[in-house]
PDB file of C-alpha atoms and ligand atoms in Angstrom:
ATOM      1  CA  MET A   1      41.938 -31.458 -41.117  1.00 54.00           C
ATOM      2  CA  THR A   2      40.555 -29.130 -43.353  1.00 74.00           C
ATOM      3  CA  ASP A   3      39.053 -25.941 -41.683  1.00 94.00           C
ATOM      4  CA  THR A   4      35.342 -26.057 -43.193  1.00 97.00           C
ATOM      5  CA  LEU A   5      32.075 -24.804 -41.766  1.00 98.00           C
ATOM      6  CA  PRO A   6      28.596 -25.917 -43.111  1.00 98.00           C
ATOM      7  CA  ILE A   7      27.258 -22.817 -45.448  1.00 98.00           C
ATOM      8  CA  ALA A   8      23.575 -22.411 -46.250  1.00 98.00           C
ATOM      9  CA  GLU A   9      24.816 -19.536 -48.335  1.00 97.00           C
ATOM     10  CA  THR A  10      27.022 -16.089 -48.797  1.00 98.00           C
ATOM     11  CA  PHE A  11      26.352 -12.919 -50.497  1.00 97.00           C
ATOM     12  CA  PHE A  12      27.259  -9.114 -50.815  1.00 97.00           C
ATOM     13  CA  SER A  13      24.117  -6.915 -49.957  1.00 96.00           C
ATOM     14  CA  VAL A  14      23.437  -4.090 -47.119  1.00 96.00           C
ATOM     15  CA  GLN A  15      22.567  -4.808 -43.796  1.00 96.00           C
ATOM     16  CA  GLY A  16      19.055  -4.903 -43.600  1.00 94.00           C
ATOM     17  CA  GLU A  17      18.169  -4.847 -39.736  1.00 94.00           C
ATOM     18  CA  GLY A  18      19.836  -2.711 -36.690  1.00 96.00           C
ATOM     19  CA  LYS A  19      22.219  -0.382 -35.662  1.00 96.00           C
ATOM     20  CA  LEU A  20      24.355  -1.040 -38.854  1.00 97.00           C
ATOM     21  CA  THR A  21      21.356  -0.647 -41.188  1.00 97.00           C
ATOM     22  CA  GLY A  22      22.135   0.274 -44.842  1.00 96.00           C
ATOM     23  CA  VAL A  23      25.739  -0.509 -44.213  1.00 98.00           C
ATOM     24  CA  PRO A  24      27.400  -3.062 -47.485  1.00 98.00           C
ATOM     25  CA  SER A  25      28.201  -6.281 -45.801  1.00 98.00           C
ATOM     26  CA  PHE A  26      29.241  -9.470 -46.718  1.00 98.00           C
ATOM     27  CA  PHE A  27      26.764 -12.082 -45.444  1.00 98.00           C
ATOM     28  CA  VAL A  28      27.887 -15.725 -44.111  1.00 98.00           C
ATOM     29  CA  ARG A  29      25.095 -17.861 -43.631  1.00 98.00           C
ATOM     30  CA  LEU A  30      26.018 -21.172 -41.513  1.00 98.00           C
ATOM     31  CA  SER A  31      23.676 -24.146 -42.119  1.00 98.00           C
ATOM     32  CA  GLY A  32      21.817 -25.418 -38.586  1.00 98.00           C
ATOM     33  CA  CYS A  33      20.181 -24.273 -35.910  1.00 98.00           C
ATOM     34  CA  ASN A  34      19.209 -25.489 -32.422  1.00 98.00           C
ATOM     35  CA  LEU A  35      15.984 -24.039 -32.702  1.00 98.00           C
ATOM     36  CA  ARG A  36      13.141 -24.314 -34.948  1.00 98.00           C
ATOM     37  CA  CYS A  37      11.126 -20.890 -34.862  1.00 98.00           C
ATOM     38  CA  LYS A  38       7.679 -20.908 -36.466  1.00 97.00           C
ATOM     39  CA  TRP A  39       8.160 -18.311 -38.839  1.00 95.00           C
ATOM     40  CA  CYS A  40      11.343 -18.691 -39.668  1.00 96.00           C
ATOM     41  CA  ASP A  41      12.603 -16.678 -42.576  1.00 93.00           C
ATOM     42  CA  THR A  42      15.365 -19.016 -43.362  1.00 95.00           C
ATOM     43  CA  PRO A  43      13.948 -22.435 -43.163  1.00 97.00           C
ATOM     44  CA  TYR A  44      16.944 -23.733 -45.315  1.00 97.00           C
ATOM     45  CA  ALA A  45      19.482 -22.935 -42.461  1.00 98.00           C
ATOM     46  CA  SER A  46      16.690 -24.404 -39.846  1.00 98.00           C
ATOM     47  CA  TRP A  47      14.237 -26.755 -40.275  1.00 98.00           C
ATOM     48  CA  LYS A  48      15.866 -28.603 -43.293  1.00 97.00           C
ATOM     49  CA  PRO A  49      19.517 -27.190 -43.516  1.00 97.00           C
ATOM     50  CA  GLU A  50      21.179 -26.993 -47.402  1.00 96.00           C
ATOM     51  CA  GLY A  51      24.526 -26.408 -48.441  1.00 94.00           C
ATOM     52  CA  GLN A  52      27.899 -27.824 -47.958  1.00 94.00           C
ATOM     53  CA  PRO A  53      31.222 -27.679 -46.270  1.00 97.00           C
ATOM     54  CA  ARG A  54      33.405 -24.154 -47.192  1.00 98.00           C
ATOM     55  CA  GLU A  55      37.109 -23.895 -46.202  1.00 98.00           C
ATOM     56  CA  ILE A  56      37.173 -20.687 -44.020  1.00 98.00           C
ATOM     57  CA  ALA A  57      39.787 -19.292 -46.138  1.00 98.00           C
ATOM     58  CA  SER A  58      37.681 -19.180 -49.297  1.00 98.00           C
ATOM     59  CA  LEU A  59      35.268 -17.146 -47.284  1.00 98.00           C
ATOM     60  CA  VAL A  60      37.491 -14.701 -46.289  1.00 98.00           C
ATOM     61  CA  ASN A  61      38.860 -14.536 -49.805  1.00 98.00           C
ATOM     62  CA  ASP A  62      35.307 -14.313 -51.449  1.00 98.00           C
ATOM     63  CA  ALA A  63      34.386 -11.525 -48.618  1.00 98.00           C
ATOM     64  CA  LEU A  64      37.771  -9.728 -49.511  1.00 98.00           C
ATOM     65  CA  ALA A  65      36.947  -9.536 -53.339  1.00 98.00           C
ATOM     66  CA  THR A  66      33.325  -8.061 -52.883  1.00 98.00           C
ATOM     67  CA  GLY A  67      35.607  -4.570 -50.995  1.00 98.00           C
ATOM     68  CA  ALA A  68      33.109  -4.878 -47.975  1.00 98.00           C
ATOM     69  CA  ARG A  69      34.500  -4.073 -44.693  1.00 98.00           C
ATOM     70  CA  HIS A  70      31.676  -5.766 -42.528  1.00 98.00           C
ATOM     71  CA  VAL A  71      31.098  -9.470 -42.391  1.00 98.00           C
ATOM     72  CA  VAL A  72      27.672 -10.511 -41.242  1.00 98.00           C
ATOM     73  CA  ILE A  73      28.076 -14.119 -39.550  1.00 98.00           C
ATOM     74  CA  THR A  74      24.414 -15.426 -39.198  1.00 98.00           C
ATOM     75  CA  GLY A  75      22.517 -18.896 -39.518  1.00 96.00           C
ATOM     76  CA  GLY A  76      21.007 -20.661 -38.071  1.00 96.00           C
ATOM     77  CA  GLU A  77      22.818 -20.237 -35.194  1.00 98.00           C
ATOM     78  CA  PRO A  78      26.571 -19.404 -35.210  1.00 98.00           C
ATOM     79  CA  PHE A  79      27.126 -20.541 -32.021  1.00 98.00           C
ATOM     80  CA  ILE A  80      26.289 -23.972 -32.052  1.00 98.00           C
ATOM     81  CA  PHE A  81      29.525 -24.275 -34.562  1.00 98.00           C
ATOM     82  CA  LYS A  82      32.659 -25.374 -32.855  1.00 95.00           C
ATOM     83  CA  ARG A  83      34.610 -23.925 -35.464  1.00 97.00           C
ATOM     84  CA  LEU A  84      33.220 -20.043 -35.410  1.00 98.00           C
ATOM     85  CA  GLN A  85      35.984 -19.187 -33.460  1.00 98.00           C
ATOM     86  CA  ASN A  86      38.433 -20.166 -36.418  1.00 98.00           C
ATOM     87  CA  LEU A  87      36.067 -18.346 -38.757  1.00 98.00           C
ATOM     88  CA  CYS A  88      35.939 -14.856 -36.485  1.00 98.00           C
ATOM     89  CA  ASP A  89      39.805 -15.200 -35.915  1.00 98.00           C
ATOM     90  CA  ALA A  90      40.141 -15.439 -39.860  1.00 98.00           C
ATOM     91  CA  PHE A  91      37.719 -12.517 -40.458  1.00 98.00           C
ATOM     92  CA  ALA A  92      39.390 -10.355 -37.821  1.00 98.00           C
ATOM     93  CA  LYS A  93      42.741 -10.909 -39.202  1.00 98.00           C
ATOM     94  CA  ALA A  94      41.470  -9.662 -42.132  1.00 98.00           C
ATOM     95  CA  ARG A  95      40.896  -6.511 -40.403  1.00 98.00           C
ATOM     96  CA  MET A  96      36.702  -6.781 -41.351  1.00 98.00           C
ATOM     97  CA  HIS A  97      33.945  -5.759 -38.843  1.00 98.00           C
ATOM     98  CA  ILE A  98      32.161  -8.625 -37.664  1.00 98.00           C
ATOM     99  CA  THR A  99      28.718  -8.889 -36.655  1.00 98.00           C
ATOM    100  CA  ILE A 100      27.350 -12.215 -35.293  1.00 98.00           C
ATOM    101  CA  GLU A 101      23.308 -12.423 -35.086  1.00 98.00           C
ATOM    102  CA  THR A 102      22.425 -15.073 -32.888  1.00 98.00           C
ATOM    103  CA  ALA A 103      19.617 -16.522 -30.978  1.00 98.00           C
ATOM    104  CA  GLY A 104      21.237 -16.359 -27.832  1.00 98.00           C
ATOM    105  CA  THR A 105      21.061 -19.739 -26.472  1.00 98.00           C
ATOM    106  CA  VAL A 106      24.876 -20.523 -26.717  1.00 98.00           C
ATOM    107  CA  PHE A 107      27.535 -18.363 -25.355  1.00 98.00           C
ATOM    108  CA  GLU A 108      31.292 -18.749 -26.722  1.00 97.00           C
ATOM    109  CA  PRO A 109      34.151 -15.969 -26.412  1.00 97.00           C
ATOM    110  CA  VAL A 110      34.976 -15.291 -29.894  1.00 98.00           C
ATOM    111  CA  ALA A 111      35.982 -12.300 -31.667  1.00 98.00           C
ATOM    112  CA  CYS A 112      32.958 -10.117 -32.655  1.00 98.00           C
ATOM    113  CA  ASP A 113      32.624  -6.191 -32.856  1.00 98.00           C
ATOM    114  CA  LEU A 114      28.470  -6.279 -32.705  1.00 98.00           C
ATOM    115  CA  VAL A 115      26.659  -8.914 -31.212  1.00 98.00           C
ATOM    116  CA  SER A 116      22.822  -9.091 -32.839  1.00 98.00           C
ATOM    117  CA  ILE A 117      20.734 -11.019 -30.269  1.00 98.00           C
ATOM    118  CA  SER A 118      17.457 -12.005 -31.076  1.00 98.00           C
ATOM    119  CA  PRO A 119      16.007 -14.123 -28.002  1.00 98.00           C
ATOM    120  CA  LYS A 120      12.988 -15.894 -29.433  1.00 98.00           C
ATOM    121  CA  LEU A 121       9.591 -15.535 -27.632  1.00 97.00           C
ATOM    122  CA  ALA A 122       6.956 -17.622 -27.050  1.00 97.00           C
ATOM    123  CA  ASN A 123       5.270 -16.451 -30.129  1.00 96.00           C
ATOM    124  CA  SER A 124       8.219 -18.054 -32.229  1.00 97.00           C
ATOM    125  CA  THR A 125       7.408 -21.785 -30.649  1.00 98.00           C
ATOM    126  CA  PRO A 126       5.988 -24.145 -33.686  1.00 98.00           C
ATOM    127  CA  TRP A 127       2.999 -25.800 -31.804  1.00 98.00           C
ATOM    128  CA  ASP A 128       0.809 -27.234 -34.339  1.00 97.00           C
ATOM    129  CA  ASP A 129       3.030 -26.911 -37.160  1.00 98.00           C
ATOM    130  CA  PRO A 130       3.035 -29.693 -40.059  1.00 98.00           C
ATOM    131  CA  ARG A 131       6.823 -29.995 -40.148  1.00 98.00           C
ATOM    132  CA  ASP A 132       6.773 -31.130 -36.563  1.00 98.00           C
ATOM    133  CA  PRO A 133       3.794 -33.771 -36.484  1.00 97.00           C
ATOM    134  CA  ASP A 134       4.849 -34.911 -32.856  1.00 98.00           C
ATOM    135  CA  ALA A 135       5.664 -31.967 -31.422  1.00 98.00           C
ATOM    136  CA  SER A 136       9.286 -33.060 -30.425  1.00 98.00           C
ATOM    137  CA  TRP A 137      10.951 -29.568 -32.119  1.00 98.00           C
ATOM    138  CA  ALA A 138       8.307 -27.770 -30.629  1.00 98.00           C
ATOM    139  CA  ARG A 139       8.970 -29.196 -26.825  1.00 98.00           C
ATOM    140  CA  ARG A 140      13.057 -28.788 -27.610  1.00 98.00           C
ATOM    141  CA  HIS A 141      12.318 -24.944 -28.910  1.00 98.00           C
ATOM    142  CA  GLU A 142      10.530 -24.171 -25.969  1.00 98.00           C
ATOM    143  CA  GLU A 143      13.214 -25.586 -23.531  1.00 98.00           C
ATOM    144  CA  ARG A 144      16.251 -23.982 -25.174  1.00 98.00           C
ATOM    145  CA  ARG A 145      14.684 -20.445 -26.415  1.00 98.00           C
ATOM    146  CA  ILE A 146      15.720 -18.903 -23.441  1.00 98.00           C
ATOM    147  CA  ASN A 147      18.881 -19.552 -21.933  1.00 98.00           C
ATOM    148  CA  LEU A 148      19.540 -16.429 -19.290  1.00 98.00           C
ATOM    149  CA  PRO A 149      23.466 -17.639 -18.170  1.00 98.00           C
ATOM    150  CA  ALA A 150      23.989 -17.753 -21.992  1.00 98.00           C
ATOM    151  CA  LEU A 151      22.454 -13.967 -22.958  1.00 98.00           C
ATOM    152  CA  ASN A 152      23.878 -12.503 -19.761  1.00 98.00           C
ATOM    153  CA  ALA A 153      27.360 -13.966 -20.912  1.00 98.00           C
ATOM    154  CA  LEU A 154      26.803 -12.535 -24.214  1.00 98.00           C
ATOM    155  CA  LEU A 155      26.076  -8.905 -22.868  1.00 98.00           C
ATOM    156  CA  ALA A 156      28.732  -8.961 -20.631  1.00 98.00           C
ATOM    157  CA  ARG A 157      31.496 -10.023 -23.332  1.00 98.00           C
ATOM    158  CA  TYR A 158      30.822  -7.367 -25.818  1.00 98.00           C
ATOM    159  CA  SER A 159      30.621  -3.645 -25.448  1.00 97.00           C
ATOM    160  CA  GLU A 160      28.924  -3.081 -28.954  1.00 98.00           C
ATOM    161  CA  LYS A 161      25.310  -5.026 -28.470  1.00 98.00           C
ATOM    162  CA  GLN A 162      21.850  -4.748 -29.900  1.00 98.00           C
ATOM    163  CA  ILE A 163      19.098  -7.330 -28.684  1.00 98.00           C
ATOM    164  CA  LYS A 164      15.984  -7.438 -31.049  1.00 98.00           C
ATOM    165  CA  PHE A 165      12.627  -8.994 -30.255  1.00 98.00           C
ATOM    166  CA  VAL A 166      10.359 -10.226 -33.531  1.00 96.00           C
ATOM    167  CA  VAL A 167       6.956  -8.913 -32.274  1.00 96.00           C
ATOM    168  CA  GLN A 168       3.470 -10.262 -33.744  1.00 95.00           C
ATOM    169  CA  SER A 169       1.164  -8.305 -31.311  1.00 94.00           C
ATOM    170  CA  GLU A 170       1.261  -6.066 -28.269  1.00 94.00           C
ATOM    171  CA  GLY A 171       0.805  -9.234 -26.094  1.00 95.00           C
ATOM    172  CA  ASP A 172       4.260  -9.832 -26.457  1.00 97.00           C
ATOM    173  CA  ILE A 173       5.530  -6.894 -24.490  1.00 97.00           C
ATOM    174  CA  ALA A 174       5.063  -8.473 -20.920  1.00 98.00           C
ATOM    175  CA  GLU A 175       7.286 -11.266 -22.146  1.00 98.00           C
ATOM    176  CA  ILE A 176      10.014  -8.843 -23.305  1.00 98.00           C
ATOM    177  CA  ASP A 177       9.775  -6.496 -20.058  1.00 98.00           C
ATOM    178  CA  MET A 178       9.887  -9.791 -17.817  1.00 98.00           C
ATOM    179  CA  LEU A 179      12.874 -10.808 -20.074  1.00 98.00           C
ATOM    180  CA  LEU A 180      14.901  -7.723 -19.910  1.00 98.00           C
ATOM    181  CA  SER A 181      14.613  -7.351 -16.170  1.00 98.00           C
ATOM    182  CA  GLN A 182      16.431 -10.452 -15.975  1.00 98.00           C
ATOM    183  CA  LEU A 183      19.403  -9.174 -18.242  1.00 98.00           C
ATOM    184  CA  SER A 184      22.125  -7.055 -17.339  1.00 98.00           C
ATOM    185  CA  ASN A 185      24.640  -4.879 -19.486  1.00 98.00           C
ATOM    186  CA  TRP A 186      22.043  -3.150 -21.773  1.00 98.00           C
ATOM    187  CA  GLN A 187      20.853   0.077 -22.434  1.00 98.00           C
ATOM    188  CA  ARG A 188      17.410   0.760 -23.415  1.00 97.00           C
ATOM    189  CA  GLU A 189      18.464   2.171 -27.099  1.00 97.00           C
ATOM    190  CA  ASP A 190      20.043  -1.548 -27.426  1.00 98.00           C
ATOM    191  CA  VAL A 191      16.249  -3.157 -27.589  1.00 98.00           C
ATOM    192  CA  LEU A 192      14.874  -2.920 -30.973  1.00 98.00           C
ATOM    193  CA  LEU A 193      11.529  -3.990 -31.973  1.00 98.00           C
ATOM    194  CA  MET A 194      10.724  -5.539 -35.226  1.00 95.00           C
ATOM    195  CA  PRO A 195       7.552  -6.368 -36.663  1.00 93.00           C
ATOM    196  CA  GLU A 196       7.334 -10.274 -37.953  1.00 89.00           C
ATOM    197  CA  GLY A 197       6.450 -11.016 -41.054  1.00 82.00           C
ATOM    198  CA  VAL A 198       8.810 -11.554 -44.582  1.00 78.00           C
ATOM    199  CA  VAL A 199       6.445  -8.530 -46.430  1.00 83.00           C
ATOM    200  CA  ALA A 200       6.859  -4.921 -45.395  1.00 85.00           C
ATOM    201  CA  PRO A 201       4.370  -4.154 -42.450  1.00 89.00           C
ATOM    202  CA  SER A 202       0.944  -2.339 -42.579  1.00 90.00           C
ATOM    203  CA  PRO A 203       0.772   1.363 -41.400  1.00 91.00           C
ATOM    204  CA  GLU A 204      -1.272  -0.198 -38.346  1.00 93.00           C
ATOM    205  CA  VAL A 205       1.351  -2.596 -37.429  1.00 92.00           C
ATOM    206  CA  ARG A 206       4.292  -0.112 -37.990  1.00 93.00           C
ATOM    207  CA  ARG A 207       2.237   2.505 -35.711  1.00 96.00           C
ATOM    208  CA  TRP A 208       1.657   0.269 -32.895  1.00 96.00           C
ATOM    209  CA  VAL A 209       5.084  -0.900 -32.613  1.00 97.00           C
ATOM    210  CA  ALA A 210       6.842   2.741 -33.155  1.00 97.00           C
ATOM    211  CA  GLU A 211       4.730   3.844 -30.145  1.00 97.00           C
ATOM    212  CA  ILE A 212       5.717   1.287 -27.864  1.00 97.00           C
ATOM    213  CA  CYS A 213       9.223   2.139 -28.725  1.00 98.00           C
ATOM    214  CA  MET A 214       8.858   6.031 -28.090  1.00 97.00           C
ATOM    215  CA  ARG A 215       7.275   4.978 -24.671  1.00 97.00           C
ATOM    216  CA  ARG A 216      10.262   2.796 -23.864  1.00 97.00           C
ATOM    217  CA  GLY A 217      13.118   4.778 -25.654  1.00 98.00           C
ATOM    218  CA  TRP A 218      13.786   1.444 -27.647  1.00 98.00           C
ATOM    219  CA  ARG A 219      14.263   1.460 -31.429  1.00 97.00           C
ATOM    220  CA  TYR A 220      12.141   0.504 -34.080  1.00 97.00           C
ATOM    221  CA  CYS A 221      13.687  -1.971 -36.469  1.00 95.00           C
ATOM    222  CA  THR A 222      12.880  -1.948 -40.136  1.00 91.00           C
ATOM    223  CA  ARG A 223      13.931  -4.434 -42.780  1.00 89.00           C
ATOM    224  CA  LEU A 224      15.881  -2.732 -45.335  1.00 89.00           C
ATOM    225  CA  HIS A 225      16.590  -5.393 -47.602  1.00 89.00           C
ATOM    226  CA  ILE A 226      13.063  -6.451 -47.921  1.00 87.00           C
ATOM    227  CA  ASP A 227      11.908  -2.923 -48.858  1.00 86.00           C
ATOM    228  CA  ILE A 228      14.595  -2.978 -51.493  1.00 88.00           C
ATOM    229  CA  PHE A 229      14.750  -6.677 -52.868  1.00 88.00           C
ATOM    230  CA  GLY A 230      11.521  -8.164 -51.383  1.00 85.00           C
ATOM    231  CA  ASN A 231      11.781 -11.777 -49.331  1.00 84.00           C
ATOM    232  CA  LYS A 232      14.294 -13.178 -51.725  1.00 84.00           C
ATOM    233  CA  ARG A 233      17.175 -15.110 -50.895  1.00 86.00           C
ATOM    234  CA  GLY A 234      20.917 -13.667 -51.389  1.00 83.00           C
ATOM    235  CA  THR A 235      19.658 -10.451 -50.181  1.00 83.00           C
TER     236      THR A 235
HETATM  237  S1  LIG B   1      16.712 -19.009 -34.453  1.00 74.12           S
HETATM  238 FE1  LIG B   1      16.714 -18.099 -36.500  1.00 74.12          FE
HETATM  239  S2  LIG B   1      17.344 -19.535 -37.841  1.00 74.12           S
HETATM  240 FE2  LIG B   1      17.023 -20.620 -36.256  1.00 74.12          FE
HETATM  241  S3  LIG B   1      14.551 -21.462 -36.451  1.00 74.12           S
HETATM  242 FE3  LIG B   1      14.688 -19.534 -35.273  1.00 74.12          FE
HETATM  243  S4  LIG B   1      14.517 -17.826 -37.086  1.00 74.12           S
HETATM  244 FE4  LIG B   1      15.440 -19.780 -37.951  1.00 74.12          FE
END
């Protein structure tokens, strides 16, 4: 059988978030997710998955053709796909640095150089969302969004890691503290706070997020790609 995965899009850009911000990277966005975040900025890979099957070999060829040495495997949720292992093995064989971006609800021991985990806080649950009139997704999302065994398995498996939280208000911090108290194998420098939104945050928002980071020893997470390109697909 052909080795394929459903792909919403691929593109060459700079990594916009996290420890590798600014690094030229080839992005592979898998289409499909086990969550439905209210503020998801890639609904074409979650709420209404788009795209088509792509052969793994052609994805690697396209990545190498850009000259990038880094690949970012994102979604959607990469870990729900059985063939993620084959995709990661192929990029590892091509000697590319692999980042996987995940919500941390599923764990598989695949090849990965940096795991970027973004646990979803209560602010993500799509209550009263017109896309989910019977709240069936809201209930599933709420049940699935935190999986402590999966989170701890990811943190134990990968030495290079970051835990990125999307925050809407200072009220989110108590939930973050509670979650972190149940996780092992992380350091405070691995924790990133990113203001929610697909536009650059206001100076006031940047300030309260930065002040919390300074108090806790966490990192403020910018979105460089939004600053450079705006909220556009393929960037
Ligand atoms: S986990 Fe990511 S891709 Fe899935 S719905 Fe949430 S933000 Fe969107």
